[in-house]
Coordinates of C-alpha atoms in Angstrom, one line a residue:
Chain A
M1 CA 50.0 -97.9 -50.1
N2 CA 49.8 -97.0 -46.5
T3 CA 47.4 -94.7 -44.7
Y4 CA 49.9 -91.7 -44.8
Q5 CA 50.3 -92.0 -48.4
V6 CA 46.6 -92.0 -49.0
F7 CA 46.2 -89.1 -46.6
R8 CA 49.0 -87.2 -48.3
I9 CA 47.3 -87.7 -51.7
V10 CA 43.9 -86.6 -50.4
L11 CA 45.4 -83.6 -48.7
G12 CA 47.4 -82.8 -51.7
L13 CA 44.3 -82.9 -53.9
V14 CA 42.2 -80.8 -51.5
A15 CA 45.1 -78.3 -51.1
S16 CA 45.7 -78.2 -54.9
F17 CA 42.1 -77.7 -55.6
F18 CA 41.8 -74.9 -53.0
I19 CA 44.9 -73.1 -54.3
L20 CA 43.9 -73.5 -57.9
Y21 CA 40.4 -72.3 -57.3
F22 CA 41.7 -69.4 -55.2
L23 CA 44.2 -68.5 -57.9
I24 CA 41.7 -68.7 -60.7
Y25 CA 39.2 -66.7 -58.8
Y26 CA 41.7 -64.1 -57.8
A27 CA 43.1 -63.9 -61.4
G28 CA 39.6 -63.4 -62.6
V29 CA 38.9 -60.6 -60.1
Y30 CA 42.3 -59.1 -60.7
S31 CA 42.0 -59.1 -64.5
E32 CA 38.4 -57.6 -64.3
M33 CA 39.8 -55.0 -62.0
Q34 CA 42.6 -54.3 -64.4
E35 CA 40.2 -54.1 -67.3
N36 CA 38.0 -51.7 -65.4
T37 CA 41.0 -49.6 -64.5
Q38 CA 42.0 -49.5 -68.2
R39 CA 38.4 -48.5 -69.2
M40 CA 38.4 -45.7 -66.6
I41 CA 41.9 -44.6 -67.8
I42 CA 40.6 -44.5 -71.4
V43 CA 37.5 -42.5 -70.5
N44 CA 39.7 -40.2 -68.4
N45 CA 42.1 -39.8 -71.4
F46 CA 39.1 -38.8 -73.5
K47 CA 38.0 -36.3 -70.9
K48 CA 41.5 -34.8 -70.9
A49 CA 41.7 -34.8 -74.7
A50 CA 38.4 -32.9 -74.9
E51 CA 39.6 -30.4 -72.3
D52 CA 42.8 -29.9 -74.1
V53 CA 41.0 -29.3 -77.4
Y54 CA 38.7 -26.9 -75.6
N55 CA 41.6 -25.0 -74.0
T56 CA 43.9 -24.9 -77.0
G57 CA 41.7 -25.2 -80.1
N58 CA 44.0 -27.8 -81.7
P59 CA 42.0 -30.7 -83.2
V60 CA 43.2 -34.2 -82.3
T61 CA 42.4 -37.8 -83.3
F62 CA 41.4 -40.0 -80.4
D63 CA 41.6 -43.7 -80.9
D64 CA 41.9 -45.1 -77.3
F65 CA 38.4 -46.5 -77.5
S66 CA 39.6 -49.1 -80.0
I67 CA 42.0 -50.6 -77.4
L68 CA 39.3 -52.3 -75.3
D69 CA 35.9 -53.4 -76.4
F70 CA 33.4 -51.8 -74.1
D71 CA 30.1 -50.0 -74.1
I72 CA 30.1 -46.2 -73.7
T73 CA 27.0 -44.2 -73.1
Y74 CA 27.0 -40.4 -73.0
N75 CA 24.3 -39.0 -70.9
G76 CA 23.7 -35.3 -71.3
L77 CA 20.3 -35.4 -69.6
V78 CA 21.9 -35.3 -66.1
E79 CA 23.8 -32.4 -64.8
P80 CA 26.8 -32.4 -65.2
A81 CA 26.9 -34.7 -68.2
V82 CA 28.5 -38.1 -67.6
I83 CA 30.1 -40.8 -69.7
T84 CA 28.9 -44.2 -68.4
T85 CA 30.8 -47.5 -68.8
Q86 CA 30.5 -50.8 -67.0
A87 CA 33.5 -49.6 -65.0
G88 CA 31.9 -46.5 -63.7
Q89 CA 31.1 -42.9 -64.6
Q90 CA 33.1 -39.9 -65.5
I91 CA 31.9 -36.3 -65.3
I92 CA 32.4 -34.2 -68.4
R93 CA 32.1 -30.5 -67.7
T94 CA 33.5 -29.3 -71.0
P95 CA 30.6 -28.7 -73.5
V96 CA 31.0 -31.6 -75.9
V97 CA 28.8 -33.0 -78.7
F98 CA 29.9 -36.6 -78.4
L99 CA 29.0 -39.7 -80.4
P100 CA 30.9 -42.8 -79.3
G101 CA 33.0 -44.6 -81.8
E102 CA 36.4 -46.5 -81.9
K103 CA 38.2 -43.6 -83.5
L104 CA 37.1 -40.0 -83.0
I105 CA 38.0 -36.6 -84.4
I106 CA 37.9 -34.0 -81.6
D107 CA 37.7 -30.4 -82.7
K108 CA 36.6 -27.0 -81.2
K109 CA 33.9 -24.9 -82.7
Y110 CA 32.1 -21.8 -81.5
L111 CA 28.9 -19.8 -81.8
D112 CA 29.6 -16.1 -82.0
F113 CA 27.1 -13.8 -80.3
G114 CA 29.2 -10.6 -80.7
W115 CA 29.4 -9.8 -77.0
W116 CA 30.2 -13.4 -76.1
R117 CA 31.4 -16.6 -77.8
F118 CA 30.1 -20.0 -76.9
D119 CA 32.9 -22.5 -77.3
F120 CA 32.2 -26.2 -77.5
V121 CA 34.0 -29.4 -78.5
E122 CA 32.8 -32.0 -81.0
A123 CA 34.0 -35.6 -80.7
L124 CA 32.7 -37.6 -83.7
P125 CA 33.5 -40.9 -85.4
E126 CA 33.7 -41.4 -89.1
T127 CA 30.5 -40.1 -90.6
T128 CA 29.0 -39.4 -94.0
I129 CA 26.4 -36.7 -94.2
I130 CA 24.1 -37.1 -97.2
F131 CA 22.1 -34.1 -98.1
N132 CA 18.8 -34.3 -99.9
P133 CA 17.8 -30.8 -100.8
T134 CA 14.4 -30.8 -102.3
D135 CA 14.7 -27.0 -102.3
V136 CA 17.7 -25.0 -103.5
G137 CA 16.6 -21.5 -102.6
R138 CA 19.1 -19.1 -100.9
D139 CA 17.8 -20.0 -97.4
S140 CA 18.3 -23.7 -98.1
K141 CA 21.8 -23.2 -99.4
N142 CA 22.8 -21.0 -96.5
L143 CA 21.3 -23.5 -94.1
M144 CA 23.4 -26.4 -95.7
K145 CA 26.5 -24.2 -95.6
S146 CA 26.1 -23.4 -91.9
I147 CA 25.5 -27.1 -91.1
V148 CA 28.6 -28.2 -93.0
G149 CA 30.7 -25.4 -91.4
L150 CA 30.0 -26.7 -88.0
F151 CA 31.4 -30.2 -88.6
P152 CA 35.1 -30.7 -88.1
E153 CA 37.3 -30.1 -91.1
T154 CA 39.0 -33.4 -91.6
M155 CA 41.3 -32.7 -94.6
G156 CA 44.6 -34.6 -94.0
R157 CA 43.2 -36.3 -90.9
T158 CA 41.2 -39.3 -89.9
P159 CA 38.5 -40.3 -89.2
K160 CA 36.8 -38.5 -92.0
I161 CA 33.6 -36.5 -92.0
M162 CA 32.4 -36.6 -95.7
F163 CA 29.5 -35.0 -97.5
G164 CA 27.5 -35.9 -100.5
F165 CA 24.0 -35.7 -102.0
C166 CA 21.2 -38.1 -102.5
N167 CA 18.9 -37.7 -105.5
G168 CA 16.1 -40.1 -105.7
G169 CA 17.6 -43.6 -105.8
S170 CA 21.2 -42.6 -106.4
F171 CA 24.1 -41.0 -104.6
V172 CA 25.6 -37.9 -106.0
M173 CA 29.3 -37.7 -105.3
P174 CA 30.2 -34.1 -106.1
C175 CA 34.0 -34.1 -105.8
N176 CA 36.8 -35.4 -108.1
S177 CA 34.6 -35.1 -111.2
G178 CA 31.7 -36.9 -109.6
S179 CA 33.7 -39.9 -108.3
S180 CA 34.0 -39.2 -104.6
L181 CA 32.4 -37.6 -101.6
C182 CA 33.6 -34.2 -100.5
E183 CA 35.2 -32.9 -97.4
G184 CA 33.6 -29.9 -95.7
F185 CA 35.5 -27.1 -97.5
D186 CA 35.0 -28.5 -101.0
F187 CA 31.4 -29.4 -100.3
R188 CA 30.5 -25.8 -99.2
N189 CA 31.7 -24.6 -102.7
R190 CA 29.7 -27.3 -104.4
I191 CA 26.5 -26.2 -102.6
E192 CA 26.6 -22.9 -104.6
F193 CA 26.4 -24.8 -107.9
L194 CA 23.2 -26.5 -107.0
T195 CA 20.6 -25.4 -109.5
A196 CA 17.8 -28.0 -109.5
P197 CA 16.0 -29.5 -106.5
M198 CA 16.6 -33.2 -105.9
S199 CA 14.0 -35.9 -105.7
S200 CA 13.2 -37.5 -102.3
C201 CA 15.9 -40.0 -101.3
S202 CA 14.9 -43.6 -101.5
I203 CA 18.2 -45.3 -100.7
G204 CA 18.7 -47.2 -97.4
L205 CA 21.8 -45.8 -95.7
G206 CA 24.5 -47.4 -93.6
D207 CA 25.2 -47.0 -89.9
D208 CA 27.8 -44.3 -90.4
Q209 CA 25.6 -42.3 -92.9
V210 CA 23.0 -39.7 -92.0
L211 CA 20.4 -38.4 -94.4
V212 CA 19.6 -34.7 -94.0
T213 CA 16.6 -33.7 -96.0
I214 CA 16.3 -29.9 -96.6
S215 CA 12.7 -29.2 -97.5
P216 CA 10.1 -26.5 -96.7
A217 CA 7.5 -29.4 -96.7
C218 CA 9.1 -31.3 -93.8
S219 CA 6.7 -32.8 -91.4
G220 CA 6.7 -35.3 -88.5
S221 CA 8.6 -38.6 -88.6
P222 CA 10.6 -38.7 -91.9
D223 CA 11.6 -42.2 -93.1
Q224 CA 15.2 -41.8 -92.2
G225 CA 17.6 -39.2 -90.7
V226 CA 16.6 -35.7 -90.1
C227 CA 14.3 -33.4 -92.1
I228 CA 15.0 -29.7 -91.8
A229 CA 12.7 -26.9 -92.9
P230 CA 14.7 -23.8 -93.8
P231 CA 13.7 -20.6 -91.9
V232 CA 10.9 -18.8 -93.5
G233 CA 10.5 -15.1 -94.2
G234 CA 13.8 -13.9 -92.8
S235 CA 13.2 -15.7 -89.5
S236 CA 16.3 -17.0 -87.7
H237 CA 14.7 -20.1 -86.5
G238 CA 13.1 -23.1 -88.1
Y239 CA 11.9 -26.6 -87.4
A240 CA 13.5 -30.0 -87.7
Y241 CA 11.9 -33.5 -87.6
L242 CA 13.5 -36.8 -86.6
N243 CA 13.0 -40.3 -87.9
D244 CA 10.6 -42.3 -85.6
S245 CA 9.5 -39.2 -83.7
A246 CA 6.3 -37.2 -84.1
D247 CA 7.8 -34.2 -82.3
F248 CA 9.3 -31.2 -83.9
Y249 CA 12.5 -29.5 -82.7
I250 CA 13.1 -25.7 -83.0
Y251 CA 16.5 -24.7 -84.2
K252 CA 17.9 -21.3 -83.7
N253 CA 21.6 -21.8 -84.4
P254 CA 23.7 -24.4 -86.3
L255 CA 24.5 -26.2 -83.1
D256 CA 20.9 -27.2 -82.6
I257 CA 20.9 -28.8 -86.1
L258 CA 24.3 -30.4 -85.5
A259 CA 23.1 -32.1 -82.3
L260 CA 20.1 -33.5 -84.2
I261 CA 22.1 -34.7 -87.2
V262 CA 24.9 -36.3 -85.2
G263 CA 22.6 -38.6 -83.2
A264 CA 20.1 -39.3 -85.9
D265 CA 18.7 -42.8 -86.2
K266 CA 20.6 -43.9 -83.1
E267 CA 19.5 -44.7 -79.6
N268 CA 21.0 -45.5 -76.3
I269 CA 19.5 -46.5 -72.9
Y270 CA 18.4 -42.9 -72.4
G271 CA 16.4 -42.7 -75.6
P272 CA 17.1 -41.2 -79.0
I273 CA 20.7 -39.8 -79.1
S274 CA 19.6 -36.8 -81.2
E275 CA 17.1 -35.7 -78.6
N276 CA 19.6 -36.3 -75.8
L277 CA 22.3 -34.1 -77.5
Y278 CA 19.7 -31.4 -78.4
V279 CA 18.5 -31.1 -74.8
Y280 CA 22.1 -31.2 -73.5
E281 CA 23.5 -28.5 -75.8
N282 CA 20.5 -26.2 -75.2
R283 CA 21.0 -26.6 -71.4
M284 CA 24.7 -25.9 -71.7
I285 CA 24.1 -22.7 -73.8
R286 CA 21.3 -21.6 -71.5
R287 CA 23.5 -22.0 -68.4
E288 CA 26.5 -20.4 -69.9
M289 CA 24.5 -17.6 -71.5
G290 CA 22.7 -17.0 -68.2
L291 CA 26.0 -16.6 -66.3
M292 CA 27.6 -14.5 -69.1
S293 CA 24.7 -12.2 -69.5
D294 CA 24.7 -11.7 -65.8
I295 CA 28.4 -10.8 -65.7
M296 CA 28.1 -8.6 -68.7
W297 CA 25.0 -6.8 -67.3
H298 CA 26.9 -6.0 -64.0
R299 CA 30.0 -5.1 -66.0
S300 CA 28.0 -2.6 -68.2
S301 CA 26.4 -1.1 -65.1
L302 CA 29.8 -0.8 -63.4
I303 CA 31.5 0.8 -66.4
A304 CA 28.6 3.2 -67.1
Q305 CA 28.7 4.3 -63.5
N306 CA 32.3 5.1 -63.7
L307 CA 32.6 6.8 -67.0
M308 CA 33.1 10.5 -66.4
A309 CA 31.5 13.1 -68.5
Q310 CA 34.0 14.7 -70.9
P311 CA 34.2 18.4 -71.8
P312 CA 31.6 19.6 -74.3
G313 CA 32.5 18.9 -77.9
Y314 CA 34.0 15.6 -77.1
D315 CA 31.6 13.8 -74.9
K316 CA 32.4 10.3 -76.1
N317 CA 31.9 8.9 -72.6
T318 CA 28.3 10.0 -72.6
E319 CA 27.7 8.0 -75.8
C320 CA 29.5 5.0 -74.3
R321 CA 27.5 5.3 -71.1
N322 CA 24.3 5.4 -73.1
L323 CA 25.3 2.4 -75.2
H324 CA 26.2 0.4 -72.1
G325 CA 22.7 1.2 -70.8
V326 CA 21.2 -0.1 -74.0
L327 CA 23.3 -3.2 -73.8
A328 CA 22.3 -3.8 -70.1
I329 CA 18.6 -3.7 -71.1
A330 CA 19.1 -6.3 -73.9
L331 CA 21.1 -8.5 -71.5
E332 CA 18.4 -8.1 -68.9
N333 CA 15.8 -9.2 -71.5
I334 CA 18.0 -12.2 -72.5
K335 CA 18.2 -13.3 -68.8
A336 CA 14.4 -13.0 -68.4
I337 CA 13.8 -15.2 -71.5
I338 CA 16.2 -17.9 -70.6
S339 CA 15.1 -18.0 -67.0
D340 CA 12.5 -20.6 -68.3
E341 CA 14.4 -23.9 -68.5
E342 CA 12.5 -25.1 -71.5
Y343 CA 12.4 -21.8 -73.4
Y344 CA 14.0 -23.5 -76.5
K345 CA 10.8 -25.6 -77.0
D346 CA 8.7 -22.5 -77.4
A347 CA 8.8 -20.7 -80.7
G348 CA 7.7 -17.4 -79.2
S349 CA 10.5 -17.4 -76.6
V350 CA 13.1 -18.5 -79.2
S351 CA 12.0 -15.7 -81.5
D352 CA 12.2 -13.1 -78.7
L353 CA 15.6 -14.4 -77.7
I354 CA 16.9 -14.1 -81.2
V355 CA 15.7 -10.5 -81.3
E356 CA 17.4 -9.7 -78.0
L357 CA 20.6 -11.4 -79.0
N358 CA 20.7 -9.4 -82.2
N359 CA 20.1 -6.2 -80.2
A360 CA 22.9 -7.1 -77.8
D361 CA 25.2 -7.9 -80.7
N362 CA 24.5 -4.7 -82.5
T363 CA 24.9 -2.5 -79.4
Y364 CA 28.1 -4.2 -78.5
Q365 CA 29.5 -3.7 -82.1
N366 CA 28.6 0.0 -81.7
L367 CA 30.5 0.1 -78.4
V368 CA 33.5 -1.5 -80.2
N369 CA 33.2 0.9 -83.2
L370 CA 33.1 3.9 -80.9
G371 CA 36.2 2.6 -79.0
C372 CA 34.2 2.2 -75.8
D373 CA 34.8 -1.5 -75.6
Y374 CA 36.9 -4.3 -77.1
M375 CA 36.2 -6.9 -79.8
V376 CA 35.5 -10.3 -78.3
E377 CA 37.9 -12.9 -79.7
Chain B
M1 CA 84.0 -130.8 -18.6
K2 CA 80.6 -130.7 -17.0
T3 CA 80.5 -127.0 -16.8
K4 CA 81.1 -126.6 -20.4
P5 CA 77.9 -128.1 -21.6
K6 CA 76.0 -126.2 -18.9
H7 CA 77.7 -123.1 -20.1
K8 CA 76.8 -124.0 -23.6
T9 CA 73.2 -124.5 -22.6
I10 CA 73.2 -121.2 -20.9
E11 CA 74.9 -119.7 -23.9
C12 CA 72.4 -121.3 -26.1
L13 CA 69.6 -120.0 -24.0
S14 CA 71.1 -116.6 -23.8
E15 CA 71.6 -116.6 -27.5
A16 CA 68.1 -118.0 -28.0
L17 CA 66.4 -115.3 -25.8
P18 CA 67.9 -112.3 -27.4
R19 CA 67.2 -113.8 -30.8
S20 CA 63.5 -114.0 -30.1
S21 CA 63.4 -110.5 -28.7
Q22 CA 65.6 -109.3 -31.5
F23 CA 63.2 -110.9 -33.9
K24 CA 60.4 -109.0 -32.1
R25 CA 62.4 -105.7 -32.3
Q26 CA 63.2 -106.4 -35.9
N27 CA 59.6 -106.8 -36.6
E28 CA 58.6 -103.6 -34.5
T29 CA 61.4 -101.1 -35.4
P30 CA 60.8 -100.8 -39.1
S31 CA 57.1 -100.0 -38.6
R32 CA 57.8 -97.3 -36.0
S33 CA 60.6 -95.8 -38.1
S34 CA 58.3 -95.8 -41.1
Q35 CA 55.7 -94.2 -38.9
L36 CA 58.1 -91.5 -37.8
K37 CA 59.3 -91.1 -41.3
G38 CA 55.7 -90.8 -42.6
Q39 CA 54.9 -88.2 -39.9
G40 CA 58.1 -86.3 -40.8
Q41 CA 57.1 -86.3 -44.5
M42 CA 53.6 -85.2 -43.6
L43 CA 55.0 -82.4 -41.5
E44 CA 57.3 -81.5 -44.4
Y45 CA 54.4 -81.6 -46.7
L46 CA 52.2 -79.5 -44.5
L47 CA 55.0 -77.0 -44.0
L48 CA 55.5 -76.8 -47.8
M49 CA 51.8 -76.3 -48.2
V50 CA 51.7 -73.5 -45.6
F51 CA 54.7 -71.9 -47.2
V52 CA 53.1 -72.1 -50.7
V53 CA 49.8 -70.7 -49.4
A54 CA 51.7 -68.0 -47.6
V55 CA 53.7 -67.1 -50.7
I56 CA 50.5 -67.0 -52.8
L57 CA 48.7 -64.8 -50.1
M58 CA 51.7 -62.5 -50.0
L59 CA 51.7 -62.2 -53.8
M60 CA 48.0 -61.4 -53.7
M61 CA 48.5 -58.8 -50.9
F62 CA 51.4 -57.3 -52.8
L63 CA 49.4 -57.0 -56.0
T64 CA 46.4 -55.5 -54.2
W65 CA 48.7 -53.1 -52.4
W66 CA 50.3 -52.2 -55.7
Q67 CA 47.0 -51.6 -57.3
I68 CA 45.9 -49.4 -54.4
S69 CA 49.1 -47.5 -54.3
Q70 CA 48.9 -46.9 -58.0
L71 CA 45.5 -45.4 -57.5
G72 CA 47.0 -43.0 -55.0
V73 CA 49.8 -42.1 -57.5
E74 CA 47.2 -41.7 -60.2
R75 CA 45.1 -39.5 -57.9
A76 CA 48.1 -37.3 -57.1
K77 CA 48.9 -37.1 -60.8
N78 CA 45.3 -36.1 -61.6
Q79 CA 45.4 -33.4 -59.0
Q80 CA 48.5 -31.9 -60.6
E81 CA 47.0 -32.2 -64.1
W82 CA 43.7 -30.8 -62.9
S83 CA 45.4 -27.7 -61.4
L84 CA 47.3 -27.1 -64.6
S85 CA 44.1 -27.5 -66.7
M86 CA 42.3 -25.2 -64.4
L87 CA 45.0 -22.6 -64.7
K88 CA 44.7 -22.8 -68.5
Q89 CA 40.9 -22.6 -68.4
F90 CA 41.0 -19.6 -66.0
T91 CA 43.4 -17.6 -68.2
D92 CA 41.1 -18.2 -71.2
S93 CA 37.8 -18.0 -69.4
P94 CA 35.2 -15.8 -71.2
Y95 CA 33.7 -15.0 -67.8
M96 CA 36.8 -13.3 -66.6
T97 CA 39.0 -12.4 -69.5
K98 CA 39.1 -10.0 -72.4
E99 CA 41.4 -12.4 -74.4
N100 CA 43.8 -15.1 -73.6
S101 CA 45.8 -14.4 -70.4
M102 CA 44.3 -10.9 -70.0
F103 CA 41.7 -10.5 -67.3
D104 CA 39.0 -7.9 -67.5
D105 CA 38.8 -5.9 -64.3
A106 CA 35.1 -5.2 -64.6
K107 CA 34.2 -8.8 -65.2
L108 CA 36.3 -9.8 -62.2
T109 CA 34.6 -7.1 -60.0
A110 CA 31.2 -8.3 -61.2
L111 CA 32.0 -11.9 -60.3
A112 CA 33.9 -11.3 -57.1
S113 CA 31.8 -8.7 -55.4
M114 CA 28.6 -7.9 -57.3
M115 CA 27.2 -11.4 -57.8
P116 CA 26.7 -13.2 -54.5
D117 CA 26.4 -16.5 -56.3
G118 CA 29.3 -15.9 -58.6
C119 CA 31.5 -18.5 -57.1
Q120 CA 28.8 -21.1 -57.0
R121 CA 27.9 -20.5 -60.6
L122 CA 31.5 -20.7 -61.8
Q123 CA 31.9 -24.0 -59.9
E124 CA 29.2 -25.4 -62.2
F125 CA 31.7 -25.1 -65.0
Y126 CA 35.0 -25.6 -63.4
G127 CA 34.1 -28.1 -60.6
D128 CA 34.3 -27.6 -56.8
N129 CA 37.3 -27.3 -54.5
W130 CA 39.2 -24.4 -55.8
Y131 CA 39.7 -20.7 -55.2
A132 CA 41.5 -18.0 -57.1
E133 CA 43.1 -14.7 -56.3
I134 CA 44.1 -12.0 -58.8
R135 CA 46.4 -9.3 -57.7
L136 CA 47.6 -6.2 -59.6
M137 CA 51.4 -5.7 -59.3
D138 CA 51.3 -2.0 -58.4
D139 CA 53.1 -1.8 -55.1
E140 CA 50.0 -0.4 -53.5
P141 CA 48.3 -1.9 -50.4
V142 CA 45.9 -4.6 -51.1
T143 CA 42.4 -3.2 -51.8
E144 CA 39.7 -5.7 -52.7
C145 CA 37.6 -4.5 -55.6
S146 CA 33.9 -3.8 -55.1
Q147 CA 31.2 -1.7 -56.8
S148 CA 31.9 1.1 -54.5
N149 CA 35.6 1.4 -54.8
Y150 CA 36.1 0.3 -58.5
P151 CA 38.4 1.1 -60.2
E152 CA 40.6 2.3 -57.2
C153 CA 41.4 -1.3 -56.2
N154 CA 43.9 -4.0 -57.0
Y155 CA 42.7 -7.3 -55.7
W156 CA 40.0 -9.8 -56.6
K157 CA 39.2 -13.0 -54.8
I158 CA 36.9 -15.6 -56.4
C159 CA 35.6 -18.2 -54.0
E160 CA 36.6 -18.6 -50.4
Q161 CA 39.6 -20.5 -49.1
Y162 CA 38.9 -23.9 -47.5
P163 CA 41.2 -24.2 -44.5
D164 CA 40.3 -27.8 -43.6
A165 CA 41.5 -29.2 -46.9
E166 CA 43.7 -32.3 -46.6
G167 CA 45.9 -31.3 -49.4
R168 CA 46.2 -28.5 -52.0
V169 CA 48.0 -27.6 -55.1
T170 CA 48.7 -23.9 -55.7
R171 CA 49.8 -22.5 -59.1
V172 CA 50.9 -18.9 -59.6
A173 CA 51.0 -17.4 -63.1
P174 CA 51.7 -13.9 -64.4
V175 CA 48.7 -12.4 -66.2
N176 CA 47.7 -9.1 -67.7
I177 CA 44.8 -7.2 -66.3
Y178 CA 42.8 -4.9 -68.5
R179 CA 41.5 -1.8 -66.7
N180 CA 38.3 -0.7 -68.4
I181 CA 38.4 2.7 -66.8
G182 CA 41.8 4.0 -68.1
F183 CA 43.8 7.0 -67.3
V184 CA 46.1 7.4 -70.3
L185 CA 45.4 10.2 -72.8
D186 CA 46.4 9.8 -76.4
V187 CA 47.1 12.7 -78.8
T188 CA 43.4 13.3 -79.4
N189 CA 42.8 13.4 -75.6
A190 CA 40.8 10.2 -75.8
V191 CA 40.9 8.2 -72.6
L192 CA 42.5 4.8 -73.4
P193 CA 42.2 1.7 -71.3
R194 CA 45.3 0.5 -69.6
T195 CA 46.8 -3.0 -69.3
Y196 CA 48.6 -3.9 -66.1
I197 CA 50.6 -6.8 -65.0
G198 CA 49.3 -9.0 -62.2
T199 CA 49.4 -12.5 -60.8
L200 CA 46.8 -15.2 -60.7
T201 CA 47.1 -17.6 -57.7
L202 CA 44.9 -20.6 -58.2
T203 CA 44.6 -23.3 -55.5
V204 CA 42.8 -26.6 -56.0
Y205 CA 42.3 -28.7 -52.9
Y206 CA 41.2 -32.1 -52.0

């Protein structure tokens, strides 16, 4: 073996090692880059799916998150809300109550205020809601029905959102002659047939099951899930309590309860998901309500200013003008209440807001009934 | 006869000399040729290596360029999709419409001229970098709506144009515009609101 051959072998080894190292390194970087691109494409697809559902109202099943294994965190505490992955962040402007999962049902729901409708999107994985009603009064039944009504109807679709009861140490499956859990529509009918209160639930529940205790005696930090005290004395707001939290949460509409239930017993790096969603949806409603009440206030002033008085005997415009004035006052009051960013944590402000929202709703319905304005669809 | 042996000797010498130098050459020539051959092979080898490295580098550059160009394509696609999505959101926006694809002239006037921060607040929901114009198709000169001339107007502008934008996508869609202060009388002499046809021009820029 001469010197050249030795040199050739050494150079060949060095070059091969260099090329191999470079190729492996580049392949690693490239595949990581590709995976990150895929992740961002999936998150982007989710954003588009949520927007499409928000725009069209057609529910869809979204299963792109099952393609790649990666962590997704939804942060509603920042403005605008973002979905964070290891690949980056994606801004989500559509109001969406989102709980990450491999397969999601995305549906559109709304809160109707009469003069305005707050639309939002739900994106939820397979979930079973187990109610434990220790009270079966009218308020408790209505509360359960409103909660069930706000979840997506999954009949004929997957993933499923199912409902059942827990009575002491056993599950109560109310559908198919007591052999299976119910979907939303069937479950709402079963609620009416509840006659006796159930015992406190003592069963440990799985990751995709949430216990919702309905009890006037709810207090801080229930053992699991959410404990909701029905509204008392005709009030439109009540209190809810979360597992592992000594705080109470005021609810004034079913969306508040939905946010608390969906994230119950779960945490991410930003803290308890329930609290995160509760703060997020309240901020979204506040912001949208603030803008909408401002627009409607200016609109009422503008229309009232331009309605001409009619001849005596048929002065409908005067009535319309007066009602627009009343509506403007209610809207002004709503704006004043929600000018405080944390109004939803104060029972007095929430109570005042509900009164003003009812005033605005009633006045607007009068405007519609008189033919002065149109029905909000 | 004497010369012959002399000649022979000379011949022998002449034969003997080249033989020894030939022997030397024979000993030297193979090592030089193998040296040259080795150098040639080395050069070949180095050239091959350079070529292989160049091919690998070109492949890498191509893949990186492809990736970057795909991002550009994706971005352009997203712009198109965003503009379509915005159009849909606008024609169904509770802040501007009575119902789907029917704008409410009083809401538009409130947003466009009565609320100084109207654009900024809308941008919180629809994102930045867009502007919209709604025009009534009534063959009248363009009159921008405000509190003072409402309802004798036919044009609303939401947000300002951004002339320095690198690129823009504009979408135009026919829409209905609901006039709250109507002029039509029905059989009971009640004033009915009127619905007009108009156009929505929405531009997103980047």
